Amino acid sequence: MAEPGQNDHESRNGDSNREAGTRKGWSEGLRRMGERLGGVAHLSRRRKWLLGGAALVGLGVVAAGGGYVSLSQDLPSVEALRAYEPDLPTTVVAGDGSILAVFQRERRVYTAYDEIPELVRHAFISAEDKTFYSHKGLDYPGIVRAVLTNIRNIGKNKRLVGASTITQQLAQAMLLGREVSYTRKLREAILAKRLEEAMPKQRILELYLNQIFLGRNSYGVGAASLAYFNKPLEALTVEEAAFLASLPKGPSLYGRPKYRAMALERRNYVLGQMLENGYITRAQYDAAVSKDIVLAQVRSRPTSRLGEYFVEEVRRTLIDVYGEDKVYGGGLWVYTTIDPDMQRAAEKAMRDGFVRYERGKAWRGPVETIALGEGWQKRLSALNVPVGYDDWRAAVVLEKQGGTATLGFEDGSTGRLPAANATRRRDGRPAFDLLKPGDVIPVSRVKDTKDTYTLQQIPLVSGGFVAVDTLTGRVLALVGGFDARRSQFNRATQAKRQPGSAFKPFVYAAALDNGFTPASVVLDEDFCVNQGGRLGVKCFRNFSGRGTGPQTLRTGLEQSRNLMTVRLANSVGMPKVADMAVRLGITDQMSPMLAMALGAGETTVMRLVTAYGILANGGKQMQPILIDRVQDRHGKTIYRSDTRKCPSCAANDWQGEGMPQVADTRKQVIDPRTAYQVVHMLEGVIERGTARRLRVLERPLAGKTGTTNNSQDVWFVGMTPDLAAGLYVGYDTPSSLGGWAQGGTVAAPIWLDFAREALKDAPKPQFTAPPGLRFVRVNRKTGQLANYDGPDVIWEAFKPGLEPRRFVALGEPQVVKSDTDFVETMGGIY
């Protein structure tokens, strides 16, 4: 048995050994666990890397997809690209087929692929994209080269270079603009790929060659060929085609003389590429590079401004219907009603009338004063002086020496103004004495001289003119003022003016519709009426200030008697007069006040002339027409003013059938007999009345003068059986033209000048009476039957039952049983 101390010692050793073994066991366990855990940890890091990598790839894909979606936003689809059409100008055509105007943002002459010469196609492919037919929209080697070049240029403040293919350039020209950025390049690449999916190479090249900007305000090769060489594409030489192909790199540079060396270098590079690509021979190359660049002069704006107010009215109408984008880029063909010869006659007559009226007025001074020295031509041109006439010019006084002033013009040429040609006075002094260098003035060249001019003055007075075809309503001429550069306000369609006595025929029409005849007698004496309320008593008077006693309606209209007209309107009733005015389109509504019978209401020249046209055509409704038809860019008619149907008009063959008949669908707005009676009375205005000066035309004419209170506006509206034309003259801010100014002295002479030119070769048809009228010989002054000849005896038109009757000896009225009986018994014509 062991001793206690020994046992305790052994016991402690045993415990120590056990603890050591335990620690060792724990250490081994921990080591083995660590090995196991280390393996697990190592495995987790690998998985983490794999998962992290996959996540990054996923995020990259998502980011790329998001970036693609973001970059693709707002880009057109493949279907939209297939339907894409470049902007084309809208062409406005006159009635004779000549081009009147062009509305455009981009000057483009669209040319189909097959119509673009192979030479031109090859030149552009050589210059811009020689692998065009092999790539799928992007030139990847070229992109790599461009990226490396841009990296090398970092910090060198150089413009980024690209490797754009023709397809990419088309994408840029179509939709993306000219921003230089990687974002735009990526969007361009996306769109280029879509373009390649959407259409064949020929279509891409066709669009490109018609879309790109090539300088001189030309878009596409068709317009550029005309702008640079004044010839069509098929007439271009090798060197000219190469020059056009050089332009995409510098469209605003290579056409200028100061950059001729750069242009020559670029053109010759293109020729070299064409040779290298096998598109031209060595002989062609040698011949082409030896030639200089010879360009056509930049064409100046046209000198003729025919029909500007008409064109502007057409433009406004088109925009209202189709919108601005379609008008300026839709390629519409607009066939208008304007007759260029008649328009020229109208414009000249109106301008001559304005100038004639102001001939005795004082000189108002220069139009403007500009600084002389370098650039004065541009400053003069920028004024865009509204000289009106094609043969008037804006000039600036360069210097004065003795009795001659030296003039300068926009093109840099000069002329001379003798003191004797500038005698219009101001404050008692001749205009020549008041001129000083820098003054801008309108002048006209003296006939049969080379550089001698006369001082002119742009009139302040203005007015409007309209001529319409009475059968169709087609507007043949329209003048809205002296010059549209001075004011776009169209006085023919927009100015609401009082027509004065030019309204009277419609008062007489209302009377004839209500039992009166041209031979009815009305008192031409003072007439006052109580208008009620605060308006009080209104007394009317004639222009002459006196009355003439009982007179026939014919005399009242021929001599424009105010008192007779008011008395007649009062008898018939102003509501009926107002209704007549509304039915004929003179106004939309009219106050039934007696002053309206004398033309105190407002209307436009267009409306009043149209109403006269209705009288001339027998009372048929008529709407003024400026546009006959509109075609889209493909030639499809999308608007036609005449909507009547006529299937047989388009028959393929004719087998002896009768002439196709087109129904007259116009509404009858006034009794045709009444319309003729008024026209017949208005013929008397020309023969014996206030427009006697027009008799020199020696043709059937009817018309009426008009003068408003204080001679603020003067009018004349005249008509033949197939033409109605009218005008007014007045200041834009109404003021007196002077007591001498009347419709017969100011407006009628303008109409005469117009008619002399516009109608000189026109037939001279008579006004045709409609069925249902009886003609009787009467004394036009008394209205009584006349069985004798004399200057006052005329054939007057009456509606049956209202004509004057003969009486037998016993005083019994002769009974008329039939039209034949009327002719035989009454001495009339049916």
PDB file of N, CA and C in Angstrom, residues 608-673:
ATOM      1  N   LEU A 608     -65.996  91.384-101.008  1.00  0.00           N
ATOM      2  CA  LEU A 608     -66.824  92.244-101.847  1.00  0.00           C
ATOM      3  C   LEU A 608     -66.713  91.846-103.314  1.00  0.00           C
ATOM      4  N   VAL A 609     -65.514  91.550-103.773  1.00  0.00           N
ATOM      5  CA  VAL A 609     -65.338  91.132-105.161  1.00  0.00           C
ATOM      6  C   VAL A 609     -66.068  89.817-105.416  1.00  0.00           C
ATOM      7  N   THR A 610     -66.017  88.911-104.455  1.00  0.00           N
ATOM      8  CA  THR A 610     -66.736  87.648-104.599  1.00  0.00           C
ATOM      9  C   THR A 610     -68.230  87.891-104.742  1.00  0.00           C
ATOM     10  N   ALA A 611     -68.788  88.829-103.982  1.00  0.00           N
ATOM     11  CA  ALA A 611     -70.210  89.155-104.071  1.00  0.00           C
ATOM     12  C   ALA A 611     -70.555  89.713-105.448  1.00  0.00           C
ATOM     13  N   TYR A 612     -69.691  90.566-105.983  1.00  0.00           N
ATOM     14  CA  TYR A 612     -69.920  91.067-107.344  1.00  0.00           C
ATOM     15  C   TYR A 612     -69.851  89.924-108.351  1.00  0.00           C
ATOM     16  N   GLY A 613     -68.947  88.981-108.111  1.00  0.00           N
ATOM     17  CA  GLY A 613     -68.852  87.820-108.990  1.00  0.00           C
ATOM     18  C   GLY A 613     -70.127  87.007-108.995  1.00  0.00           C
ATOM     19  N   ILE A 614     -70.800  86.925-107.845  1.00  0.00           N
ATOM     20  CA  ILE A 614     -72.080  86.208-107.766  1.00  0.00           C
ATOM     21  C   ILE A 614     -73.126  86.913-108.615  1.00  0.00           C
ATOM     22  N   LEU A 615     -73.132  88.241-108.615  1.00  0.00           N
ATOM     23  CA  LEU A 615     -74.045  88.976-109.485  1.00  0.00           C
ATOM     24  C   LEU A 615     -73.762  88.643-110.948  1.00  0.00           C
ATOM     25  N   ALA A 616     -72.481  88.586-111.302  1.00  0.00           N
ATOM     26  CA  ALA A 616     -72.103  88.360-112.696  1.00  0.00           C
ATOM     27  C   ALA A 616     -72.426  86.951-113.169  1.00  0.00           C
ATOM     28  N   ASN A 617     -72.363  85.959-112.264  1.00  0.00           N
ATOM     29  CA  ASN A 617     -72.584  84.575-112.701  1.00  0.00           C
ATOM     30  C   ASN A 617     -74.040  84.140-112.610  1.00  0.00           C
ATOM     31  N   GLY A 618     -74.936  85.072-112.336  1.00  0.00           N
ATOM     32  CA  GLY A 618     -76.352  84.726-112.299  1.00  0.00           C
ATOM     33  C   GLY A 618     -76.853  84.345-110.926  1.00  0.00           C
ATOM     34  N   GLY A 619     -76.139  84.725-109.875  1.00  0.00           N
ATOM     35  CA  GLY A 619     -76.630  84.505-108.523  1.00  0.00           C
ATOM     36  C   GLY A 619     -76.226  83.198-107.897  1.00  0.00           C
ATOM     37  N   LYS A 620     -75.230  82.509-108.483  1.00  0.00           N
ATOM     38  CA  LYS A 620     -74.771  81.229-107.939  1.00  0.00           C
ATOM     39  C   LYS A 620     -73.734  81.463-106.838  1.00  0.00           C
ATOM     40  N   GLN A 621     -73.836  80.671-105.777  1.00  0.00           N
ATOM     41  CA  GLN A 621     -72.890  80.780-104.676  1.00  0.00           C
ATOM     42  C   GLN A 621     -71.466  80.542-105.166  1.00  0.00           C
ATOM     43  N   MET A 622     -70.536  81.293-104.628  1.00  0.00           N
ATOM     44  CA  MET A 622     -69.161  81.198-105.082  1.00  0.00           C
ATOM     45  C   MET A 622     -68.221  81.399-103.893  1.00  0.00           C
ATOM     46  N   GLN A 623     -67.251  80.516-103.775  1.00  0.00           N
ATOM     47  CA  GLN A 623     -66.225  80.649-102.757  1.00  0.00           C
ATOM     48  C   GLN A 623     -64.893  80.928-103.442  1.00  0.00           C
ATOM     49  N   PRO A 624     -64.141  81.921-102.975  1.00  0.00           N
ATOM     50  CA  PRO A 624     -62.838  82.194-103.607  1.00  0.00           C
ATOM     51  C   PRO A 624     -61.889  81.022-103.418  1.00  0.00           C
ATOM     52  N   ILE A 625     -61.227  80.631-104.502  1.00  0.00           N
ATOM     53  CA  ILE A 625     -60.323  79.478-104.498  1.00  0.00           C
ATOM     54  C   ILE A 625     -58.931  79.943-104.884  1.00  0.00           C
ATOM     55  N   LEU A 626     -57.957  79.634-104.061  1.00  0.00           N
ATOM     56  CA  LEU A 626     -56.566  79.938-104.375  1.00  0.00           C
ATOM     57  C   LEU A 626     -55.796  78.687-104.802  1.00  0.00           C
ATOM     58  N   ILE A 627     -56.271  77.517-104.378  1.00  0.00           N
ATOM     59  CA  ILE A 627     -55.570  76.265-104.656  1.00  0.00           C
ATOM     60  C   ILE A 627     -56.508  75.330-105.411  1.00  0.00           C
ATOM     61  N   ASP A 628     -56.091  74.922-106.605  1.00  0.00           N
ATOM     62  CA  ASP A 628     -56.884  73.974-107.389  1.00  0.00           C
ATOM     63  C   ASP A 628     -56.752  72.557-106.848  1.00  0.00           C
ATOM     64  N   ARG A 629     -55.506  72.139-106.618  1.00  0.00           N
ATOM     65  CA  ARG A 629     -55.294  70.789-106.095  1.00  0.00           C
ATOM     66  C   ARG A 629     -53.918  70.688-105.462  1.00  0.00           C
ATOM     67  N   VAL A 630     -53.758  69.654-104.640  1.00  0.00           N
ATOM     68  CA  VAL A 630     -52.494  69.387-103.954  1.00  0.00           C
ATOM     69  C   VAL A 630     -52.142  67.924-104.162  1.00  0.00           C
ATOM     70  N   GLN A 631     -50.895  67.668-104.535  1.00  0.00           N
ATOM     71  CA  GLN A 631     -50.399  66.302-104.665  1.00  0.00           C
ATOM     72  C   GLN A 631     -49.292  66.060-103.645  1.00  0.00           C
ATOM     73  N   ASP A 632     -49.204  64.809-103.156  1.00  0.00           N
ATOM     74  CA  ASP A 632     -48.102  64.488-102.255  1.00  0.00           C
ATOM     75  C   ASP A 632     -46.843  64.202-103.062  1.00  0.00           C
ATOM     76  N   ARG A 633     -45.778  63.833-102.390  1.00  0.00           N
ATOM     77  CA  ARG A 633     -44.489  63.643-103.057  1.00  0.00           C
ATOM     78  C   ARG A 633     -44.522  62.513-104.076  1.00  0.00           C
ATOM     79  N   HIS A 634     -45.498  61.627-103.960  1.00  0.00           N
ATOM     80  CA  HIS A 634     -45.602  60.499-104.882  1.00  0.00           C
ATOM     81  C   HIS A 634     -46.568  60.766-106.028  1.00  0.00           C
ATOM     82  N   GLY A 635     -47.129  61.962-106.083  1.00  0.00           N
ATOM     83  CA  GLY A 635     -48.030  62.309-107.173  1.00  0.00           C
ATOM     84  C   GLY A 635     -49.493  62.002-106.906  1.00  0.00           C
ATOM     85  N   LYS A 636     -49.807  61.545-105.716  1.00  0.00           N
ATOM     86  CA  LYS A 636     -51.197  61.252-105.381  1.00  0.00           C
ATOM     87  C   LYS A 636     -51.917  62.543-105.002  1.00  0.00           C
ATOM     88  N   THR A 637     -53.078  62.766-105.600  1.00  0.00           N
ATOM     89  CA  THR A 637     -53.862  63.960-105.286  1.00  0.00           C
ATOM     90  C   THR A 637     -54.507  63.791-103.914  1.00  0.00           C
ATOM     91  N   ILE A 638     -54.193  64.729-103.010  1.00  0.00           N
ATOM     92  CA  ILE A 638     -54.742  64.649-101.653  1.00  0.00           C
ATOM     93  C   ILE A 638     -55.745  65.770-101.386  1.00  0.00           C
ATOM     94  N   TYR A 639     -55.867  66.689-102.340  1.00  0.00           N
ATOM     95  CA  TYR A 639     -56.895  67.730-102.226  1.00  0.00           C
ATOM     96  C   TYR A 639     -57.257  68.203-103.621  1.00  0.00           C
ATOM     97  N   ARG A 640     -58.547  68.425-103.829  1.00  0.00           N
ATOM     98  CA  ARG A 640     -59.035  68.979-105.089  1.00  0.00           C
ATOM     99  C   ARG A 640     -60.173  69.943-104.764  1.00  0.00           C
ATOM    100  N   SER A 641     -60.091  71.149-105.293  1.00  0.00           N
ATOM    101  CA  SER A 641     -61.123  72.145-104.979  1.00  0.00           C
ATOM    102  C   SER A 641     -62.457  71.790-105.622  1.00  0.00           C
ATOM    103  N   ASP A 642     -62.420  71.224-106.813  1.00  0.00           N
ATOM    104  CA  ASP A 642     -63.644  70.831-107.510  1.00  0.00           C
ATOM    105  C   ASP A 642     -63.927  69.370-107.192  1.00  0.00           C
ATOM    106  N   THR A 643     -64.891  69.153-106.338  1.00  0.00           N
ATOM    107  CA  THR A 643     -65.181  67.793-105.860  1.00  0.00           C
ATOM    108  C   THR A 643     -66.309  67.121-106.636  1.00  0.00           C
ATOM    109  N   ARG A 644     -66.776  67.743-107.704  1.00  0.00           N
ATOM    110  CA  ARG A 644     -67.865  67.139-108.475  1.00  0.00           C
ATOM    111  C   ARG A 644     -67.399  65.851-109.147  1.00  0.00           C
ATOM    112  N   LYS A 645     -68.311  64.911-109.308  1.00  0.00           N
ATOM    113  CA  LYS A 645     -67.993  63.621-109.900  1.00  0.00           C
ATOM    114  C   LYS A 645     -68.292  63.650-111.399  1.00  0.00           C
ATOM    115  N   CYS A 646     -67.414  63.042-112.164  1.00  0.00           N
ATOM    116  CA  CYS A 646     -67.633  62.938-113.605  1.00  0.00           C
ATOM    117  C   CYS A 646     -66.955  61.670-114.103  1.00  0.00           C
ATOM    118  N   PRO A 647     -67.578  60.505-113.905  1.00  0.00           N
ATOM    119  CA  PRO A 647     -66.948  59.237-114.297  1.00  0.00           C
ATOM    120  C   PRO A 647     -66.614  59.179-115.781  1.00  0.00           C
ATOM    121  N   SER A 648     -67.479  59.708-116.637  1.00  0.00           N
ATOM    122  CA  SER A 648     -67.252  59.606-118.076  1.00  0.00           C
ATOM    123  C   SER A 648     -66.134  60.530-118.551  1.00  0.00           C
ATOM    124  N   CYS A 649     -65.722  61.468-117.709  1.00  0.00           N
ATOM    125  CA  CYS A 649     -64.628  62.364-118.108  1.00  0.00           C
ATOM    126  C   CYS A 649     -63.318  61.609-118.234  1.00  0.00           C
ATOM    127  N   ALA A 650     -63.198  60.474-117.546  1.00  0.00           N
ATOM    128  CA  ALA A 650     -61.955  59.704-117.557  1.00  0.00           C
ATOM    129  C   ALA A 650     -62.091  58.417-118.371  1.00  0.00           C
ATOM    130  N   ALA A 651     -63.022  58.391-119.311  1.00  0.00           N
ATOM    131  CA  ALA A 651     -63.231  57.199-120.128  1.00  0.00           C
ATOM    132  C   ALA A 651     -61.987  56.895-120.956  1.00  0.00           C
ATOM    133  N   ASN A 652     -61.720  55.604-121.137  1.00  0.00           N
ATOM    134  CA  ASN A 652     -60.541  55.190-121.891  1.00  0.00           C
ATOM    135  C   ASN A 652     -60.701  55.388-123.385  1.00  0.00           C
ATOM    136  N   ASP A 653     -61.945  55.420-123.839  1.00  0.00           N
ATOM    137  CA  ASP A 653     -62.182  55.500-125.275  1.00  0.00           C
ATOM    138  C   ASP A 653     -63.412  56.357-125.527  1.00  0.00           C
ATOM    139  N   TRP A 654     -63.505  56.871-126.734  1.00  0.00           N
ATOM    140  CA  TRP A 654     -64.668  57.675-127.115  1.00  0.00           C
ATOM    141  C   TRP A 654     -65.319  57.031-128.320  1.00  0.00           C
ATOM    142  N   GLN A 655     -66.611  56.755-128.214  1.00  0.00           N
ATOM    143  CA  GLN A 655     -67.356  56.078-129.265  1.00  0.00           C
ATOM    144  C   GLN A 655     -68.438  56.975-129.854  1.00  0.00           C
ATOM    145  N   GLY A 656     -68.182  58.261-129.870  1.00  0.00           N
ATOM    146  CA  GLY A 656     -69.142  59.185-130.446  1.00  0.00           C
ATOM    147  C   GLY A 656     -70.207  59.661-129.470  1.00  0.00           C
ATOM    148  N   GLU A 657     -70.012  59.346-128.180  1.00  0.00           N
ATOM    149  CA  GLU A 657     -70.995  59.805-127.204  1.00  0.00           C
ATOM    150  C   GLU A 657     -70.955  61.329-127.084  1.00  0.00           C
ATOM    151  N   GLY A 658     -71.987  61.865-126.462  1.00  0.00           N
ATOM    152  CA  GLY A 658     -72.045  63.296-126.236  1.00  0.00           C
ATOM    153  C   GLY A 658     -70.994  63.746-125.233  1.00  0.00           C
ATOM    154  N   MET A 659     -70.780  65.033-125.201  1.00  0.00           N
ATOM    155  CA  MET A 659     -69.808  65.608-124.261  1.00  0.00           C
ATOM    156  C   MET A 659     -70.232  65.303-122.824  1.00  0.00           C
ATOM    157  N   PRO A 660     -69.279  64.838-121.981  1.00  0.00           N
ATOM    158  CA  PRO A 660     -69.639  64.569-120.576  1.00  0.00           C
ATOM    159  C   PRO A 660     -70.222  65.813-119.912  1.00  0.00           C
ATOM    160  N   GLN A 661     -71.243  65.632-119.136  1.00  0.00           N
ATOM    161  CA  GLN A 661     -71.896  66.735-118.437  1.00  0.00           C
ATOM    162  C   GLN A 661     -71.569  66.660-116.953  1.00  0.00           C
ATOM    163  N   VAL A 662     -71.043  67.757-116.428  1.00  0.00           N
ATOM    164  CA  VAL A 662     -70.729  67.839-115.008  1.00  0.00           C
ATOM    165  C   VAL A 662     -71.819  68.666-114.341  1.00  0.00           C
ATOM    166  N   ALA A 663     -72.400  68.095-113.321  1.00  0.00           N
ATOM    167  CA  ALA A 663     -73.525  68.762-112.664  1.00  0.00           C
ATOM    168  C   ALA A 663     -73.079  70.069-112.008  1.00  0.00           C
ATOM    169  N   ASP A 664     -73.941  71.080-112.094  1.00  0.00           N
ATOM    170  CA  ASP A 664     -73.700  72.348-111.407  1.00  0.00           C
ATOM    171  C   ASP A 664     -74.329  72.247-110.023  1.00  0.00           C
ATOM    172  N   THR A 665     -73.483  72.084-109.024  1.00  0.00           N
ATOM    173  CA  THR A 665     -73.977  71.877-107.666  1.00  0.00           C
ATOM    174  C   THR A 665     -73.998  73.155-106.842  1.00  0.00           C
ATOM    175  N   ARG A 666     -73.727  74.279-107.475  1.00  0.00           N
ATOM    176  CA  ARG A 666     -73.685  75.535-106.740  1.00  0.00           C
ATOM    177  C   ARG A 666     -75.088  75.945-106.276  1.00  0.00           C
ATOM    178  N   LYS A 667     -75.141  76.483-105.098  1.00  0.00           N
ATOM    179  CA  LYS A 667     -76.414  76.928-104.537  1.00  0.00           C
ATOM    180  C   LYS A 667     -76.809  78.273-105.145  1.00  0.00           C
ATOM    181  N   GLN A 668     -78.101  78.422-105.453  1.00  0.00           N
ATOM    182  CA  GLN A 668     -78.612  79.696-105.968  1.00  0.00           C
ATOM    183  C   GLN A 668     -78.896  80.594-104.765  1.00  0.00           C
ATOM    184  N   VAL A 669     -78.088  81.647-104.598  1.00  0.00           N
ATOM    185  CA  VAL A 669     -78.227  82.487-103.409  1.00  0.00           C
ATOM    186  C   VAL A 669     -79.012  83.771-103.686  1.00  0.00           C
ATOM    187  N   ILE A 670     -79.267  84.058-104.951  1.00  0.00           N
ATOM    188  CA  ILE A 670     -80.053  85.228-105.311  1.00  0.00           C
ATOM    189  C   ILE A 670     -80.759  84.926-106.625  1.00  0.00           C
ATOM    190  N   ASP A 671     -81.963  85.432-106.791  1.00  0.00           N
ATOM    191  CA  ASP A 671     -82.736  85.242-108.013  1.00  0.00           C
ATOM    192  C   ASP A 671     -81.873  85.662-109.208  1.00  0.00           C
ATOM    193  N   PRO A 672     -81.687  84.762-110.195  1.00  0.00           N
ATOM    194  CA  PRO A 672     -80.830  85.130-111.335  1.00  0.00           C
ATOM    195  C   PRO A 672     -81.353  86.349-112.098  1.00  0.00           C
ATOM    196  N   ARG A 673     -82.661  86.542-112.066  1.00  0.00           N
ATOM    197  CA  ARG A 673     -83.211  87.716-112.751  1.00  0.00           C
ATOM    198  C   ARG A 673     -82.825  89.000-112.018  1.00  0.00           C
TER     199      ARG A 673
END
